[in-house]
mmCIF file of N, CA and C in Angstrom:
data_model
loop_
_atom_site.group_PDB
_atom_site.id
_atom_site.type_symbol
_atom_site.label_atom_id
_atom_site.label_comp_id
_atom_site.label_asym_id
_atom_site.label_seq_id
_atom_site.Cartn_x
_atom_site.Cartn_y
_atom_site.Cartn_z
ATOM 1 N N UNK A 1 -7.060 -42.855 59.645
ATOM 2 C CA UNK A 1 -7.891 -41.948 58.972
ATOM 3 C C UNK A 1 -7.862 -40.628 59.702
ATOM 4 N N UNK A 2 -8.150 -40.612 60.962
ATOM 5 C CA UNK A 2 -8.191 -39.387 61.865
ATOM 6 C C UNK A 2 -6.897 -38.609 61.760
ATOM 7 N N UNK A 3 -5.948 -39.326 61.812
ATOM 8 C CA UNK A 3 -4.426 -38.656 61.769
ATOM 9 C C UNK A 3 -4.350 -37.922 60.458
ATOM 10 N N UNK A 4 -4.662 -38.682 59.440
ATOM 11 C CA UNK A 4 -4.524 -37.830 58.117
ATOM 12 C C UNK A 4 -5.442 -36.644 58.005
ATOM 13 N N UNK A 5 -6.573 -36.717 58.616
ATOM 14 C CA UNK A 5 -7.483 -35.547 58.611
ATOM 15 C C UNK A 5 -6.824 -34.455 59.421
ATOM 16 N N UNK A 6 -6.206 -34.758 60.519
ATOM 17 C CA UNK A 6 -5.598 -33.694 61.384
ATOM 18 C C UNK A 6 -4.272 -33.249 60.637
ATOM 19 N N UNK A 7 -3.660 -34.066 59.954
ATOM 20 C CA UNK A 7 -2.461 -33.399 59.197
ATOM 21 C C UNK A 7 -2.873 -32.384 58.070
ATOM 22 N N UNK A 8 -4.043 -32.727 57.434
ATOM 23 C CA UNK A 8 -4.652 -31.828 56.407
ATOM 24 C C UNK A 8 -5.082 -30.535 57.058
ATOM 25 N N UNK A 9 -5.696 -30.652 58.247
ATOM 26 C CA UNK A 9 -6.193 -29.348 58.947
ATOM 27 C C UNK A 9 -4.979 -28.585 59.275
ATOM 28 N N UNK A 10 -3.945 -29.159 59.707
ATOM 29 C CA UNK A 10 -2.701 -28.503 60.159
ATOM 30 C C UNK A 10 -2.093 -27.791 58.966
ATOM 31 N N UNK A 11 -2.111 -28.410 57.684
ATOM 32 C CA UNK A 11 -1.657 -27.775 56.603
ATOM 33 C C UNK A 11 -2.551 -26.660 56.059
ATOM 34 N N UNK A 12 -3.795 -26.906 56.362
ATOM 35 C CA UNK A 12 -4.668 -25.837 55.898
ATOM 36 C C UNK A 12 -4.518 -24.571 56.769
ATOM 37 N N UNK A 13 -4.393 -24.761 58.175
ATOM 38 C CA UNK A 13 -4.100 -23.559 59.125
ATOM 39 C C UNK A 13 -2.733 -22.802 58.685
ATOM 40 N N UNK A 14 -1.856 -23.809 58.277
ATOM 41 C CA UNK A 14 -0.510 -23.085 57.877
ATOM 42 C C UNK A 14 -0.564 -22.333 56.482
ATOM 43 N N UNK A 15 -1.283 -22.913 55.700
ATOM 44 C CA UNK A 15 -1.519 -22.193 54.431
ATOM 45 C C UNK A 15 -2.396 -20.831 54.650
ATOM 46 N N UNK A 16 -3.258 -20.796 55.566
ATOM 47 C CA UNK A 16 -4.033 -19.602 55.976
ATOM 48 C C UNK A 16 -3.140 -18.630 56.466
ATOM 49 N N UNK A 17 -2.240 -18.967 57.459
ATOM 50 C CA UNK A 17 -1.227 -18.105 57.999
ATOM 51 C C UNK A 17 -0.261 -17.475 57.079
ATOM 52 N N UNK A 18 0.120 -18.433 56.126
ATOM 53 C CA UNK A 18 1.108 -17.963 55.131
ATOM 54 C C UNK A 18 0.721 -18.389 53.765
ATOM 55 N N UNK A 19 -0.248 -17.613 53.134
ATOM 56 C CA UNK A 19 -0.820 -18.062 51.808
ATOM 57 C C UNK A 19 0.286 -17.987 50.856
ATOM 58 N N UNK A 20 0.380 -19.163 49.989
ATOM 59 C CA UNK A 20 1.413 -19.200 49.002
ATOM 60 C C UNK A 20 2.621 -19.969 49.560
ATOM 61 N N UNK A 21 2.789 -20.228 50.762
ATOM 62 C CA UNK A 21 4.005 -20.818 51.165
ATOM 63 C C UNK A 21 3.768 -22.308 51.283
ATOM 64 N N UNK A 22 2.414 -22.811 51.278
ATOM 65 C CA UNK A 22 2.107 -24.182 51.397
ATOM 66 C C UNK A 22 1.203 -24.595 50.175
ATOM 67 N N UNK A 23 1.428 -25.732 49.497
ATOM 68 C CA UNK A 23 0.597 -26.213 48.571
ATOM 69 C C UNK A 23 -0.445 -27.123 49.064
ATOM 70 N N UNK A 24 -1.702 -26.973 48.841
ATOM 71 C CA UNK A 24 -2.715 -27.901 49.210
ATOM 72 C C UNK A 24 -2.973 -29.005 48.329
ATOM 73 N N UNK A 25 -2.230 -29.157 47.182
ATOM 74 C CA UNK A 25 -2.457 -30.274 46.300
ATOM 75 C C UNK A 25 -2.085 -31.576 46.928
ATOM 76 N N UNK A 26 -1.113 -31.571 47.770
ATOM 77 C CA UNK A 26 -0.793 -32.822 48.491
ATOM 78 C C UNK A 26 -1.836 -33.185 49.411
ATOM 79 N N UNK A 27 -2.467 -32.242 50.122
ATOM 80 C CA UNK A 27 -3.646 -32.593 50.942
ATOM 81 C C UNK A 27 -4.680 -33.105 50.134
ATOM 82 N N UNK A 28 -5.067 -32.478 48.928
ATOM 83 C CA UNK A 28 -6.090 -33.044 48.216
ATOM 84 C C UNK A 28 -5.837 -34.517 47.732
ATOM 85 N N UNK A 29 -4.520 -34.748 47.385
ATOM 86 C CA UNK A 29 -4.336 -36.186 47.097
ATOM 87 C C UNK A 29 -4.582 -37.199 48.289
ATOM 88 N N UNK A 30 -4.130 -36.729 49.337
ATOM 89 C CA UNK A 30 -4.245 -37.553 50.513
ATOM 90 C C UNK A 30 -5.754 -37.779 50.798
ATOM 91 N N UNK A 31 -6.481 -36.639 50.683
ATOM 92 C CA UNK A 31 -7.874 -36.856 50.917
ATOM 93 C C UNK A 31 -8.453 -37.792 49.967
ATOM 94 N N UNK A 32 -8.182 -37.646 48.701
ATOM 95 C CA UNK A 32 -8.571 -38.477 47.630
ATOM 96 C C UNK A 32 -8.334 -39.968 48.060
ATOM 97 N N UNK A 33 -7.155 -40.310 48.643
ATOM 98 C CA UNK A 33 -6.750 -41.733 49.012
ATOM 99 C C UNK A 33 -7.740 -42.005 50.160
ATOM 100 N N UNK A 34 -8.035 -41.082 50.996
ATOM 101 C CA UNK A 34 -8.900 -41.477 52.276
ATOM 102 C C UNK A 34 -10.393 -41.701 51.885
ATOM 103 N N UNK A 35 -10.849 -41.161 50.604
ATOM 104 C CA UNK A 35 -12.097 -41.346 50.325
ATOM 105 C C UNK A 35 -12.292 -42.665 49.846
ATOM 106 N N UNK A 36 -11.400 -43.403 49.339
ATOM 107 C CA UNK A 36 -11.493 -44.822 48.730
ATOM 108 C C UNK A 36 -11.639 -45.734 49.951
ATOM 109 N N UNK A 37 -11.073 -45.355 51.238
ATOM 110 C CA UNK A 37 -11.280 -46.266 52.255
ATOM 111 C C UNK A 37 -12.320 -45.698 53.249
ATOM 112 N N UNK A 38 -13.209 -44.602 52.984
ATOM 113 C CA UNK A 38 -13.953 -44.041 53.825
ATOM 114 C C UNK A 38 -15.421 -44.840 54.088
ATOM 115 N N UNK A 39 -15.576 -45.785 53.319
ATOM 116 C CA UNK A 39 -16.838 -46.635 53.338
ATOM 117 C C UNK A 39 -18.065 -45.811 53.381
ATOM 118 N N UNK A 40 -18.814 -45.778 54.421
ATOM 119 C CA UNK A 40 -20.060 -45.031 54.487
ATOM 120 C C UNK A 40 -19.774 -43.496 54.754
ATOM 121 N N UNK A 41 -18.540 -43.096 54.775
ATOM 122 C CA UNK A 41 -18.442 -41.608 54.992
ATOM 123 C C UNK A 41 -17.819 -41.003 53.764
ATOM 124 N N UNK A 42 -17.843 -41.667 52.552
ATOM 125 C CA UNK A 42 -17.355 -41.072 51.328
ATOM 126 C C UNK A 42 -17.915 -39.651 50.969
ATOM 127 N N UNK A 43 -19.111 -39.657 51.271
ATOM 128 C CA UNK A 43 -19.782 -38.224 50.837
ATOM 129 C C UNK A 43 -19.171 -37.178 51.765
ATOM 130 N N UNK A 44 -18.984 -37.483 52.977
ATOM 131 C CA UNK A 44 -18.388 -36.455 53.865
ATOM 132 C C UNK A 44 -16.944 -36.121 53.314
ATOM 133 N N UNK A 45 -16.125 -37.183 53.017
ATOM 134 C CA UNK A 45 -14.862 -36.815 52.757
ATOM 135 C C UNK A 45 -14.921 -36.030 51.253
ATOM 136 N N UNK A 46 -15.792 -36.353 50.442
ATOM 137 C CA UNK A 46 -15.990 -35.536 49.211
ATOM 138 C C UNK A 46 -16.244 -34.233 49.546
ATOM 139 N N UNK A 47 -17.140 -33.880 50.552
ATOM 140 C CA UNK A 47 -17.344 -32.461 50.844
ATOM 141 C C UNK A 47 -16.183 -31.750 51.534
ATOM 142 N N UNK A 48 -15.402 -32.516 52.149
ATOM 143 C CA UNK A 48 -13.927 -31.957 52.665
ATOM 144 C C UNK A 48 -13.087 -31.648 51.548
ATOM 145 N N UNK A 49 -13.078 -32.457 50.501
ATOM 146 C CA UNK A 49 -12.255 -32.327 49.213
ATOM 147 C C UNK A 49 -12.696 -31.065 48.626
ATOM 148 N N UNK A 50 -14.089 -30.862 48.542
ATOM 149 C CA UNK A 50 -14.560 -29.697 47.737
ATOM 150 C C UNK A 50 -14.082 -28.504 48.387
ATOM 151 N N UNK A 51 -14.384 -28.521 49.864
ATOM 152 C CA UNK A 51 -14.035 -27.328 50.544
ATOM 153 C C UNK A 51 -12.555 -26.917 50.647
ATOM 154 N N UNK A 52 -11.662 -27.924 50.692
ATOM 155 C CA UNK A 52 -10.161 -27.742 50.563
ATOM 156 C C UNK A 52 -9.850 -27.207 49.208
ATOM 157 N N UNK A 53 -10.596 -27.787 48.300
ATOM 158 C CA UNK A 53 -10.233 -27.220 46.847
ATOM 159 C C UNK A 53 -10.667 -25.770 46.804
ATOM 160 N N UNK A 54 -11.766 -25.395 47.192
ATOM 161 C CA UNK A 54 -12.099 -23.908 47.374
ATOM 162 C C UNK A 54 -10.836 -23.117 48.097
ATOM 163 N N UNK A 55 -10.498 -23.660 49.210
ATOM 164 C CA UNK A 55 -9.612 -22.883 49.938
ATOM 165 C C UNK A 55 -8.296 -22.842 49.064
ATOM 166 N N UNK A 56 -7.949 -23.748 48.339
ATOM 167 C CA UNK A 56 -6.687 -23.809 47.543
ATOM 168 C C UNK A 56 -6.899 -22.867 46.438
ATOM 169 N N UNK A 57 -8.135 -22.656 45.835
ATOM 170 C CA UNK A 57 -8.296 -21.671 44.833
ATOM 171 C C UNK A 57 -8.356 -20.314 45.390
ATOM 172 N N UNK A 58 -8.579 -20.182 46.671
ATOM 173 C CA UNK A 58 -8.667 -18.701 47.135
ATOM 174 C C UNK A 58 -7.392 -18.229 47.902
ATOM 175 N N UNK A 59 -6.292 -19.129 47.685
ATOM 176 C CA UNK A 59 -5.045 -18.772 48.360
ATOM 177 C C UNK A 59 -4.356 -17.480 47.812
ATOM 178 N N UNK A 60 -4.418 -17.437 46.466
ATOM 179 C CA UNK A 60 -3.891 -16.139 45.788
ATOM 180 C C UNK A 60 -4.658 -14.899 46.373
ATOM 181 N N UNK A 61 -5.940 -14.954 46.220
ATOM 182 C CA UNK A 61 -6.811 -13.839 46.853
ATOM 183 C C UNK A 61 -6.523 -13.473 48.346
ATOM 184 N N UNK A 62 -6.387 -14.479 49.080
ATOM 185 C CA UNK A 62 -5.889 -14.255 50.433
ATOM 186 C C UNK A 62 -4.717 -13.590 50.693
ATOM 187 N N UNK A 63 -3.672 -14.120 49.906
ATOM 188 C CA UNK A 63 -2.305 -13.468 49.855
ATOM 189 C C UNK A 63 -2.276 -12.005 49.427
ATOM 190 N N UNK A 64 -3.046 -11.827 48.373
ATOM 191 C CA UNK A 64 -2.965 -10.295 47.736
ATOM 192 C C UNK A 64 -3.833 -9.451 48.412
ATOM 193 N N UNK A 65 -5.015 -9.770 48.928
ATOM 194 C CA UNK A 65 -5.952 -8.723 49.260
ATOM 195 C C UNK A 65 -6.502 -9.206 50.619
ATOM 196 N N UNK A 66 -6.395 -10.322 51.192
ATOM 197 C CA UNK A 66 -7.079 -10.815 52.368
ATOM 198 C C UNK A 66 -8.608 -10.634 52.215
ATOM 199 N N UNK A 67 -8.981 -11.061 50.980
ATOM 200 C CA UNK A 67 -10.390 -11.025 50.439
ATOM 201 C C UNK A 67 -11.255 -11.640 51.497
ATOM 202 N N UNK A 68 -12.555 -11.167 51.758
ATOM 203 C CA UNK A 68 -13.413 -11.852 52.651
ATOM 204 C C UNK A 68 -13.979 -13.263 52.138
ATOM 205 N N UNK A 69 -14.101 -13.366 50.871
ATOM 206 C CA UNK A 69 -14.594 -14.605 50.318
ATOM 207 C C UNK A 69 -13.480 -15.563 50.488
ATOM 208 N N UNK A 70 -12.219 -15.294 50.330
ATOM 209 C CA UNK A 70 -11.032 -16.111 50.452
ATOM 210 C C UNK A 70 -11.087 -16.638 52.098
ATOM 211 N N UNK A 71 -11.367 -15.729 52.735
ATOM 212 C CA UNK A 71 -11.259 -16.254 54.274
ATOM 213 C C UNK A 71 -12.256 -16.994 54.536
ATOM 214 N N UNK A 72 -13.550 -16.873 53.954
ATOM 215 C CA UNK A 72 -14.728 -17.593 54.118
ATOM 216 C C UNK A 72 -14.388 -19.044 53.546
ATOM 217 N N UNK A 73 -13.659 -19.152 52.523
ATOM 218 C CA UNK A 73 -13.414 -20.459 51.832
ATOM 219 C C UNK A 73 -12.486 -21.184 52.741
ATOM 220 N N UNK A 74 -11.484 -20.630 53.513
ATOM 221 C CA UNK A 74 -10.641 -21.397 54.525
ATOM 222 C C UNK A 74 -11.532 -21.656 55.778
ATOM 223 N N UNK A 75 -12.415 -20.928 55.900
ATOM 224 C CA UNK A 75 -13.285 -21.145 57.309
ATOM 225 C C UNK A 75 -14.194 -22.368 56.862
ATOM 226 N N UNK A 76 -14.680 -22.436 55.792
ATOM 227 C CA UNK A 76 -15.519 -23.491 55.384
ATOM 228 C C UNK A 76 -14.758 -24.883 55.475
ATOM 229 N N UNK A 77 -13.580 -24.753 54.814
ATOM 230 C CA UNK A 77 -12.644 -26.073 54.854
ATOM 231 C C UNK A 77 -12.345 -26.422 56.261
ATOM 232 N N UNK A 78 -12.075 -25.489 56.881
ATOM 233 C CA UNK A 78 -11.584 -25.758 58.441
ATOM 234 C C UNK A 78 -12.917 -26.317 59.122
ATOM 235 N N UNK A 79 -14.055 -25.912 58.990
ATOM 236 C CA UNK A 79 -15.247 -26.479 59.673
ATOM 237 C C UNK A 79 -15.491 -27.837 59.036
ATOM 238 N N UNK A 80 -15.333 -28.101 57.838
ATOM 239 C CA UNK A 80 -15.438 -29.446 57.300
ATOM 240 C C UNK A 80 -14.533 -30.416 57.843
ATOM 241 N N UNK A 81 -13.270 -30.014 58.046
ATOM 242 C CA UNK A 81 -12.277 -30.993 58.581
ATOM 243 C C UNK A 81 -12.616 -31.278 60.051
ATOM 244 N N UNK A 82 -13.102 -30.125 60.753
ATOM 245 C CA UNK A 82 -13.365 -30.443 62.042
ATOM 246 C C UNK A 82 -14.475 -31.312 62.187
ATOM 247 N N UNK A 83 -15.525 -31.281 61.363
ATOM 248 C CA UNK A 83 -16.719 -32.118 61.387
ATOM 249 C C UNK A 83 -16.315 -33.648 61.118
ATOM 250 N N UNK A 84 -15.468 -33.827 60.130
ATOM 251 C CA UNK A 84 -14.836 -35.116 59.769
ATOM 252 C C UNK A 84 -14.099 -35.650 60.981
ATOM 253 N N UNK A 85 -13.243 -34.917 61.499
ATOM 254 C CA UNK A 85 -12.360 -35.342 62.673
ATOM 255 C C UNK A 85 -13.380 -35.828 63.716
ATOM 256 N N UNK A 86 -14.399 -35.046 64.004
ATOM 257 C CA UNK A 86 -15.248 -35.332 65.077
ATOM 258 C C UNK A 86 -16.051 -36.664 64.732
ATOM 259 N N UNK A 87 -16.356 -36.728 63.529
ATOM 260 C CA UNK A 87 -17.081 -37.918 63.149
ATOM 261 C C UNK A 87 -16.261 -39.243 63.278
ATOM 262 N N UNK A 88 -15.074 -39.246 63.196
ATOM 263 C CA UNK A 88 -14.085 -40.372 63.325
ATOM 264 C C UNK A 88 -13.741 -40.382 64.849
ATOM 265 N N UNK A 89 -13.847 -39.355 65.645
ATOM 266 C CA UNK A 89 -13.468 -39.287 66.990
ATOM 267 C C UNK A 89 -14.432 -39.928 67.748
ATOM 268 N N UNK A 90 -15.745 -39.702 67.534
ATOM 269 C CA UNK A 90 -16.846 -40.147 68.218
ATOM 270 C C UNK A 90 -17.602 -41.244 67.511
ATOM 271 N N UNK A 91 -17.236 -42.552 67.989
ATOM 272 C CA UNK A 91 -17.670 -43.681 67.132
ATOM 273 C C UNK A 91 -19.209 -43.853 67.334
ATOM 274 N N UNK A 92 -19.872 -43.247 68.378
ATOM 275 C CA UNK A 92 -21.297 -43.416 68.397
ATOM 276 C C UNK A 92 -21.952 -41.969 68.359
ATOM 277 N N UNK A 93 -21.822 -41.437 67.181
ATOM 278 C CA UNK A 93 -22.270 -40.077 66.984
ATOM 279 C C UNK A 93 -23.583 -40.229 66.229
ATOM 280 N N UNK A 94 -24.342 -41.308 66.090
ATOM 281 C CA UNK A 94 -25.685 -41.244 65.522
ATOM 282 C C UNK A 94 -26.743 -40.942 66.554
ATOM 283 N N UNK A 95 -27.612 -39.958 66.181
ATOM 284 C CA UNK A 95 -28.712 -39.753 67.119
ATOM 285 C C UNK A 95 -29.473 -40.819 67.513
ATOM 286 N N UNK A 96 -30.064 -40.897 68.625
ATOM 287 C CA UNK A 96 -30.866 -42.050 69.131
ATOM 288 C C UNK A 96 -32.278 -41.681 69.029
#
């Protein structure tokens, strides 16, 4: 699970650096598959899917104008992926 999230994060970074050169649809398909195996973390994966979808939709804006809202969409997706990776990295992440 964590390796798949890292791959998606890497593709997101590449897509930000070179908008239009990378298609985030494959990442979204991979995340949908992860969601089915996420058990109690399905909502978190749904949030990641939503954030990556926003980034995908903002690719054209980023490529054409470097629009601030497009940059924010990528930042949101990046943070969501970071949180998901952290969630799977730290097995005991529940507050005591």
